[in-house]
PDB file of C-alpha atoms in Angstrom:
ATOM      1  CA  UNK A   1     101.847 101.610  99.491  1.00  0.00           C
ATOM      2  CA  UNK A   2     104.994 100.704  97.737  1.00  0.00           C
ATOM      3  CA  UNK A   3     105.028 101.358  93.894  1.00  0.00           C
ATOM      4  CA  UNK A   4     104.357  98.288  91.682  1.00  0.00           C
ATOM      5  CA  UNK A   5     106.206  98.096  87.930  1.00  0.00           C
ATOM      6  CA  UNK A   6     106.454  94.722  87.690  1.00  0.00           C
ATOM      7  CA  UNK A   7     106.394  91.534  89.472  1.00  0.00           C
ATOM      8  CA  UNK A   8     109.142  88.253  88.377  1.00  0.00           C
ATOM      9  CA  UNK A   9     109.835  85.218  89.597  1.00  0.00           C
ATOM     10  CA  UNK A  10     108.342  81.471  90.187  1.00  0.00           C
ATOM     11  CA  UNK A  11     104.631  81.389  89.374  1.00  0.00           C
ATOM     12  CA  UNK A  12     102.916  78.913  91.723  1.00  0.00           C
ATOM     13  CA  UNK A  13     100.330  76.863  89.955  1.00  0.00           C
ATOM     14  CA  UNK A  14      96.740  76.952  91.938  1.00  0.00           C
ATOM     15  CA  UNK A  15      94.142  75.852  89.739  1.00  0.00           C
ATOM     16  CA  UNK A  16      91.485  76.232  91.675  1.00  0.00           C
ATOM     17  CA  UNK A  17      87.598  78.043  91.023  1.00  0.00           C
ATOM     18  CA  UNK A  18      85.982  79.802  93.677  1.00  0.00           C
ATOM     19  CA  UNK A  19      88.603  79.987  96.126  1.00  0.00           C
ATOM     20  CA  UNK A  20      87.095  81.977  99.009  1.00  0.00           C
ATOM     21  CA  UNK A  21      88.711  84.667 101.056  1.00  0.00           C
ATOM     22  CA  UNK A  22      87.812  82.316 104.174  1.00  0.00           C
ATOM     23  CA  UNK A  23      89.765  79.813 102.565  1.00  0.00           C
ATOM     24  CA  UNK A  24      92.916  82.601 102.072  1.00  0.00           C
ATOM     25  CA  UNK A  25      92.198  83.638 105.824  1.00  0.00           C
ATOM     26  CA  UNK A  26      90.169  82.644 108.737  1.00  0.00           C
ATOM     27  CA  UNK A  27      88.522  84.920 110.464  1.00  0.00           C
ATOM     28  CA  UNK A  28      89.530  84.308 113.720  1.00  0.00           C
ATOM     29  CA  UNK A  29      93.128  85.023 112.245  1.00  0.00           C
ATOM     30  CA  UNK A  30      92.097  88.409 111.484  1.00  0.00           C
ATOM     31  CA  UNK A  31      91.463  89.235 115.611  1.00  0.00           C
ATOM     32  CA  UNK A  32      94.476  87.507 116.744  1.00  0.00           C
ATOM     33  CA  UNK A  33      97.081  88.060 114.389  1.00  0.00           C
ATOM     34  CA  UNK A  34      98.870  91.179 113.529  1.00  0.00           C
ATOM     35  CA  UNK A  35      98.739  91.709 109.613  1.00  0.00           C
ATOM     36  CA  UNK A  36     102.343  90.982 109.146  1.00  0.00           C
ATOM     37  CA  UNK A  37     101.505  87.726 110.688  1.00  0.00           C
ATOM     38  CA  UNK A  38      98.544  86.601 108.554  1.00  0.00           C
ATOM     39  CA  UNK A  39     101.179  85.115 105.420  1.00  0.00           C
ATOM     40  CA  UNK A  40     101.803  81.822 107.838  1.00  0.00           C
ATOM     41  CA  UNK A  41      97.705  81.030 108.160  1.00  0.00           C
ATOM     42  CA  UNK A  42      97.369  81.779 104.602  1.00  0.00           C
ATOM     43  CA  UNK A  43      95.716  78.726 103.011  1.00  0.00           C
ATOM     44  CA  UNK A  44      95.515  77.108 106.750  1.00  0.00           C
ATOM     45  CA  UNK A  45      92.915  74.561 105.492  1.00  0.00           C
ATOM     46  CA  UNK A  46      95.036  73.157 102.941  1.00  0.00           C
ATOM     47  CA  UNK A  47      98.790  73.881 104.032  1.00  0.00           C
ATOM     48  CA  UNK A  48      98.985  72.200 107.632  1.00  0.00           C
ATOM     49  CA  UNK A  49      97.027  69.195 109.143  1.00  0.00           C
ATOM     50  CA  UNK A  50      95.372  69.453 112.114  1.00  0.00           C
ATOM     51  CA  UNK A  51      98.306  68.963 114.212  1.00  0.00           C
ATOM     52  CA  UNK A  52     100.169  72.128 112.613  1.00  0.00           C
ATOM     53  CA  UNK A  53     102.632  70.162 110.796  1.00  0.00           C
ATOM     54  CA  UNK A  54     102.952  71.173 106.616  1.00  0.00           C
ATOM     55  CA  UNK A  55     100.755  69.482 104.122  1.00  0.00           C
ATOM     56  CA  UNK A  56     103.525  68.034 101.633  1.00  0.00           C
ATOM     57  CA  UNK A  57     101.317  67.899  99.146  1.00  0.00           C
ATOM     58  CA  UNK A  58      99.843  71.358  98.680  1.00  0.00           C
ATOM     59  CA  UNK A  59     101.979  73.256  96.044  1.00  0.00           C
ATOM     60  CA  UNK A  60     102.939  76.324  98.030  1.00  0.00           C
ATOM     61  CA  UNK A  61     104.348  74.100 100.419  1.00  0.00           C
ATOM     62  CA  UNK A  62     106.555  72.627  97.725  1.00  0.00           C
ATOM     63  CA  UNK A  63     109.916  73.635  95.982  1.00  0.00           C
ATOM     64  CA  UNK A  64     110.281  75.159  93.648  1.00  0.00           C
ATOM     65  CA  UNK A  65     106.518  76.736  94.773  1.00  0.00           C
ATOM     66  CA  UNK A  66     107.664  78.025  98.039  1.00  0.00           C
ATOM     67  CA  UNK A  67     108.276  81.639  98.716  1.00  0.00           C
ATOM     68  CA  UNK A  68     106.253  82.203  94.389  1.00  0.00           C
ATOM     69  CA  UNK A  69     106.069  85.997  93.849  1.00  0.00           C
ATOM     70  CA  UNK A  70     103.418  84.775  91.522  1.00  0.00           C
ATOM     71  CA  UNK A  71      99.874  83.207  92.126  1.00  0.00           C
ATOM     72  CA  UNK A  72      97.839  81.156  89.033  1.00  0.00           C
ATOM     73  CA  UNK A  73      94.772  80.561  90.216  1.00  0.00           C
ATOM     74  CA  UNK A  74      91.154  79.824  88.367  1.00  0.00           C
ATOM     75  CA  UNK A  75      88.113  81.579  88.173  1.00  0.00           C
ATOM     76  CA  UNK A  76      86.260  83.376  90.819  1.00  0.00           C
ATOM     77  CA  UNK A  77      89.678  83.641  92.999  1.00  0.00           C
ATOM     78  CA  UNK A  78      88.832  85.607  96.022  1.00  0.00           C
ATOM     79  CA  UNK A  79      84.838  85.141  96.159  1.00  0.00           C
ATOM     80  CA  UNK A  80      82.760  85.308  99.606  1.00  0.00           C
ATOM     81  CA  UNK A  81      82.639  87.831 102.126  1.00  0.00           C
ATOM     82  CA  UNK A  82      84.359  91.094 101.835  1.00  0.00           C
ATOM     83  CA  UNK A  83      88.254  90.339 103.824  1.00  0.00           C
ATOM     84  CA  UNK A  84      90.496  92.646 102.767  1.00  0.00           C
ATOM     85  CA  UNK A  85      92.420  90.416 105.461  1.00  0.00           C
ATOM     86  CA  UNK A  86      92.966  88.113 102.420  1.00  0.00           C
ATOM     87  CA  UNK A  87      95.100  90.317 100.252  1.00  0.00           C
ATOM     88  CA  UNK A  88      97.085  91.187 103.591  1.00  0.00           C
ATOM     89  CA  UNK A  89      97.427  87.744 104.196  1.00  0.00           C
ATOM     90  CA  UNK A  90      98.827  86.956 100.554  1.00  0.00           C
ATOM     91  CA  UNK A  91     101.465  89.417 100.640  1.00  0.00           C
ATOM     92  CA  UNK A  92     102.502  88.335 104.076  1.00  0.00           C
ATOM     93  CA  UNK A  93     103.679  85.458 102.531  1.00  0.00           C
ATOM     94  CA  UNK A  94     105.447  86.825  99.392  1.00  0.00           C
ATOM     95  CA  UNK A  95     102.798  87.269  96.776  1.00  0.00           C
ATOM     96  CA  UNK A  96     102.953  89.920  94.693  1.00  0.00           C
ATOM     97  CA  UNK A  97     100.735  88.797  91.720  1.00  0.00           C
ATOM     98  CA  UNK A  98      97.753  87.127  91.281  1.00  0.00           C
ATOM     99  CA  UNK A  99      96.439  85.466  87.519  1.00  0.00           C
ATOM    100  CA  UNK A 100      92.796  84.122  87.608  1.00  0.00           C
ATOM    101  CA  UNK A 101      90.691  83.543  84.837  1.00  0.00           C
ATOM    102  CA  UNK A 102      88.411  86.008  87.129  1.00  0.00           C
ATOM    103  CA  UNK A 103      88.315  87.525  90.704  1.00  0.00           C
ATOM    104  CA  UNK A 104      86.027  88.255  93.582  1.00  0.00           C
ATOM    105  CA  UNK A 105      84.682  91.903  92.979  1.00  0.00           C
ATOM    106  CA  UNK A 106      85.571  92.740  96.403  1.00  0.00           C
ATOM    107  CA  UNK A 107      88.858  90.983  97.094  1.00  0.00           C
ATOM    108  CA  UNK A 108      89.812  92.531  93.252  1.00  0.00           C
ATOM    109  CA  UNK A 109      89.111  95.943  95.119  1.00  0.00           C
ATOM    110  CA  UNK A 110      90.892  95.440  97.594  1.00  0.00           C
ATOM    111  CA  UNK A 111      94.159  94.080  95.637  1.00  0.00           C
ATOM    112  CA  UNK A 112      94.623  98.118  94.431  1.00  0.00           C
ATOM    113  CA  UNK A 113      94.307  99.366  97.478  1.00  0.00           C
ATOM    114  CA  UNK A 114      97.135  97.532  98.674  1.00  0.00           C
ATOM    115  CA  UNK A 115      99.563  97.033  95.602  1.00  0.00           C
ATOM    116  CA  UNK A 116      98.877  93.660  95.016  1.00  0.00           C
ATOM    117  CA  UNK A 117      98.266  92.952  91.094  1.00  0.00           C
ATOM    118  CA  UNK A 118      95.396  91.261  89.911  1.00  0.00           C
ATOM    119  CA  UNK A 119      95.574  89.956  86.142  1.00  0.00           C
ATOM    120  CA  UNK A 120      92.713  88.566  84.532  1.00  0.00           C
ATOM    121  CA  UNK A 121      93.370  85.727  81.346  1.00  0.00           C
ATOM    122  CA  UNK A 122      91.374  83.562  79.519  1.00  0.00           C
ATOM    123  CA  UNK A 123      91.400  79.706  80.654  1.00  0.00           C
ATOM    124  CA  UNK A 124      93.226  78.801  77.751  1.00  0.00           C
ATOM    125  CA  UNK A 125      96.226  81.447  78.345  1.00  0.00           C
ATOM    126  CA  UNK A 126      95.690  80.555  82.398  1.00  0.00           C
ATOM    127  CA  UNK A 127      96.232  76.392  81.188  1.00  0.00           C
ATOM    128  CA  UNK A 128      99.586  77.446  79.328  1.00  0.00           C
ATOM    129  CA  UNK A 129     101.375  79.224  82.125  1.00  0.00           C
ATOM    130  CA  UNK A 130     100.057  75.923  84.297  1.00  0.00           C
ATOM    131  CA  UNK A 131     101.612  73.909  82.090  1.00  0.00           C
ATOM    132  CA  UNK A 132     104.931  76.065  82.013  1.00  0.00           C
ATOM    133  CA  UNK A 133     104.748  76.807  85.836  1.00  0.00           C
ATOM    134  CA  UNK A 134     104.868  72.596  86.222  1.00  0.00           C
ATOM    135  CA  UNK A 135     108.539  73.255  84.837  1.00  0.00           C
ATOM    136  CA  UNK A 136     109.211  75.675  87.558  1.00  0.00           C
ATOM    137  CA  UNK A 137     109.839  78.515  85.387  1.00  0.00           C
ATOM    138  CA  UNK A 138     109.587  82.344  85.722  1.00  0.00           C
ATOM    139  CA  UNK A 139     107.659  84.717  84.471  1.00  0.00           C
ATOM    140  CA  UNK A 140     107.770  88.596  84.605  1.00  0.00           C
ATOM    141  CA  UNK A 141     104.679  90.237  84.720  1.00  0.00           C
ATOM    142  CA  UNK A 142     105.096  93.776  83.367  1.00  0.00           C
ATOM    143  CA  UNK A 143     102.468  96.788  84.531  1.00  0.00           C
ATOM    144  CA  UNK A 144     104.039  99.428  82.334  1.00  0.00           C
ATOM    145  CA  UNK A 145     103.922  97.290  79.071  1.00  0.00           C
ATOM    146  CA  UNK A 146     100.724  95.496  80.525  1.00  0.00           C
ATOM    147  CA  UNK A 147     102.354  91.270  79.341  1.00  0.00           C
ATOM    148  CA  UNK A 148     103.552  88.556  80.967  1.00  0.00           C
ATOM    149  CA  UNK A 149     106.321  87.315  79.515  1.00  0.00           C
ATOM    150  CA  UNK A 150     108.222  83.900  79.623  1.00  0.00           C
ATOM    151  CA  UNK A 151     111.372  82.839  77.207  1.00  0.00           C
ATOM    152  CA  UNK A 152     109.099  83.074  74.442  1.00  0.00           C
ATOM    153  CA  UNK A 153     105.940  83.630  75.416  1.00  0.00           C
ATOM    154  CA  UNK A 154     104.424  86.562  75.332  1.00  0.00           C
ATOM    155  CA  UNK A 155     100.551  87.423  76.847  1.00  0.00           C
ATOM    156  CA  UNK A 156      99.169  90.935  77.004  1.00  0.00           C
ATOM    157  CA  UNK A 157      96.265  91.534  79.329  1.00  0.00           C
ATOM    158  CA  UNK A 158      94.845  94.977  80.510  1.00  0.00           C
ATOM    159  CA  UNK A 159      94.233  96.870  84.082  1.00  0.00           C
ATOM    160  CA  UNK A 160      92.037  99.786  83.896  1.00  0.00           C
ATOM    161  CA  UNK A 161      94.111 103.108  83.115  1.00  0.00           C
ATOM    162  CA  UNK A 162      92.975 104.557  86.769  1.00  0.00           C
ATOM    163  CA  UNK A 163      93.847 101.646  88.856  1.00  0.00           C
ATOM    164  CA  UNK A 164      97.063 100.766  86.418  1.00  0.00           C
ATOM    165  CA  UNK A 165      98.201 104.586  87.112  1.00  0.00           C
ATOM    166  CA  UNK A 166      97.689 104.082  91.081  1.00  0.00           C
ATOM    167  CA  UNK A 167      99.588 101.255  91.321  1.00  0.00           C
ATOM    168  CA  UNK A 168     102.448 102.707  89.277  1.00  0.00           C
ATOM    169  CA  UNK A 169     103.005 105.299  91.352  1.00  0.00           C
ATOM    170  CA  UNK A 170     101.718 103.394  94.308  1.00  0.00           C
ATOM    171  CA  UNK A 171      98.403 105.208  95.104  1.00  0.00           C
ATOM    172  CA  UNK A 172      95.872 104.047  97.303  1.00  0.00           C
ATOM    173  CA  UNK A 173      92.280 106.028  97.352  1.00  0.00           C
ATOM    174  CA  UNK A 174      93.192 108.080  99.934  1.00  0.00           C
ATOM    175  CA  UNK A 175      96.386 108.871  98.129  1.00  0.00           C
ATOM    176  CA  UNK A 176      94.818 109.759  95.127  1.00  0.00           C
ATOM    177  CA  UNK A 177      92.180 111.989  97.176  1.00  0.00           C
ATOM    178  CA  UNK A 178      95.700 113.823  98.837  1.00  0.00           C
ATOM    179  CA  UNK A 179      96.709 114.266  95.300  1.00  0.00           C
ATOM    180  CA  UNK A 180      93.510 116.647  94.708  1.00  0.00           C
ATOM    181  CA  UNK A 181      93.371 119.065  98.000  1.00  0.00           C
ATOM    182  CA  UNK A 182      94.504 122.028  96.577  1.00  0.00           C
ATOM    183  CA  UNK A 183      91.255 121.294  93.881  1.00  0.00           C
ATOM    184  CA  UNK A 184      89.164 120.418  96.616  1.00  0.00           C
ATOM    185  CA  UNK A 185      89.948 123.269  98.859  1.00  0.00           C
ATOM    186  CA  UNK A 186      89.321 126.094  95.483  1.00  0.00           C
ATOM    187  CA  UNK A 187      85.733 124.301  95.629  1.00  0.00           C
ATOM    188  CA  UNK A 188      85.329 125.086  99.183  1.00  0.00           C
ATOM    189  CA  UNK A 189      86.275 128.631  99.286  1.00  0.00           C
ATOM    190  CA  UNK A 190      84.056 128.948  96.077  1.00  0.00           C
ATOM    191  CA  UNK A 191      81.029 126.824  97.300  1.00  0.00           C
ATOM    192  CA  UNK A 192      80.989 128.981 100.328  1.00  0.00           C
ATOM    193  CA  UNK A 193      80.603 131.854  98.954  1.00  0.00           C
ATOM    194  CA  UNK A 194      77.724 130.928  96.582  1.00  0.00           C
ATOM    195  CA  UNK A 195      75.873 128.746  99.326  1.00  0.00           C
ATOM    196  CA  UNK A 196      76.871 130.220 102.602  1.00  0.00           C
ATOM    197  CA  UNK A 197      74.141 128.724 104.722  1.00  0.00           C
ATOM    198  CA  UNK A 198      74.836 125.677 103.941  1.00  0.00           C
ATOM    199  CA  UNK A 199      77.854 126.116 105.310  1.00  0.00           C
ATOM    200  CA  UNK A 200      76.605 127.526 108.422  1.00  0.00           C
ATOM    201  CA  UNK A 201      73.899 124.825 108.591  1.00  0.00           C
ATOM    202  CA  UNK A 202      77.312 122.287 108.621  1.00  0.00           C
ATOM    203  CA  UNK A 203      79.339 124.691 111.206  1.00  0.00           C
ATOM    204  CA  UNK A 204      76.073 124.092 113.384  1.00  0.00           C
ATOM    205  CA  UNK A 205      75.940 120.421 113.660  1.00  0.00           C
ATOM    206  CA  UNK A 206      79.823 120.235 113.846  1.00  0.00           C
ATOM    207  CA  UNK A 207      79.978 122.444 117.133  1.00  0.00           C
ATOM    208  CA  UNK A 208      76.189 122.465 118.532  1.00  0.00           C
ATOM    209  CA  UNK A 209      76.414 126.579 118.197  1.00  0.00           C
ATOM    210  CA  UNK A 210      74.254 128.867 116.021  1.00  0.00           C
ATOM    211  CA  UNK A 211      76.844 131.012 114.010  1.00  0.00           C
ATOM    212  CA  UNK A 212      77.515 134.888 114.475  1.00  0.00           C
ATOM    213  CA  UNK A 213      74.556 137.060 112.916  1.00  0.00           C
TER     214      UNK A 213
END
């Protein structure tokens, strides 16, 4: 997972509630696309009609929109069933940020596990980067110094420290997990020496033979 600092760039106005993962991804798209795929059926439902051709009209379809770094969405962005297709499918096609007023637990999950950056605001802040991303301006959304910034505006928000850390230094769970074996292993060796049959009891079911007496 790469590292993520900070994301910058056009911030695609989406101003939407309750946007569901099926509505990010299909399904179907899951089974018979290969994750680097998934960015061009992202939004399916509202960026092509049924013949395949582009919707004009949806905004990430639409200069200066196309190709945004930067998602605003509204609240409950990534509800429904648990897709961690949907944040593949996202940053398959170039996002790197998503602002809601509030996320999907799951799909807000599964943005840390895969260095996409979730940023919650309150609809009034969400309504003034709307407003500014109708200009088709930038913004740089800053991890380190936790703000989004734009000419003069200035917005703080907050990540948890654990989940801000791992996508710093570009950490998934099992990453972080790596990070503690030598810990882990001292816990082992100690463990099985003050409980050795339960130990023995786990060498049993792993190889279907009763240990040396």
């Amino acid at each position: 997972m790469d590292k993520v600092t900070a994301v910058a760039g056009i911030v695609a106005p989406l101003l939407r509630d309750n946007v569901d993962t099926d509505i990010v991804i299909r399904i179907e798209r899951l089974t018979q696309q290969t994750r680097e795929a998934l960015g061009h059926y992202a939004f399916e439902a509202w960026r092509y009609h049924e013949d395949g051709t582009e919707n004009p009209a949806f905004v990430l379809n639409r200069a200066p929109w196309r190709g945004a770094p930067v998602l605003l969405a509204g609240a409950n962005f990534g509800c429904g069933s648990s897709r961690e297709g949907a944040v593949w499918a996202l940053m398959s096609m170039g996002i790197r940020c998503v602002i809601a007023e509030s996320f999907g637990e799951i799909f807000y999950n599964n943005c840390f596990q895969n260095g996409l950056l979730p940023v919650r605001l309150a609809k009034a802040q969400l309504q003034t980067l709307a407003d500014l991303a109708q200009t088709g301006a930038s913004v740089k959304v800053d991890l380190v110094a936790q703000q989004i910034t734009a000419d003069d505006l200035t917005m703080p928000f907050e990540i948890e420290g654990l989940r801000r850390d791992a996508l710093l230094q570009g950490l998934d769970e099992i990453s972080q997990t790596l990070q503690l074996r030598e810990a882990i292993r001292a816990w082992q060796r100690a463990d099985r020496e003050a409980r050795p049959w339960i130990w023995s009891t786990m060498e049993t079911a792993r190889t279907g033979t009763l240990p040396r007496a």
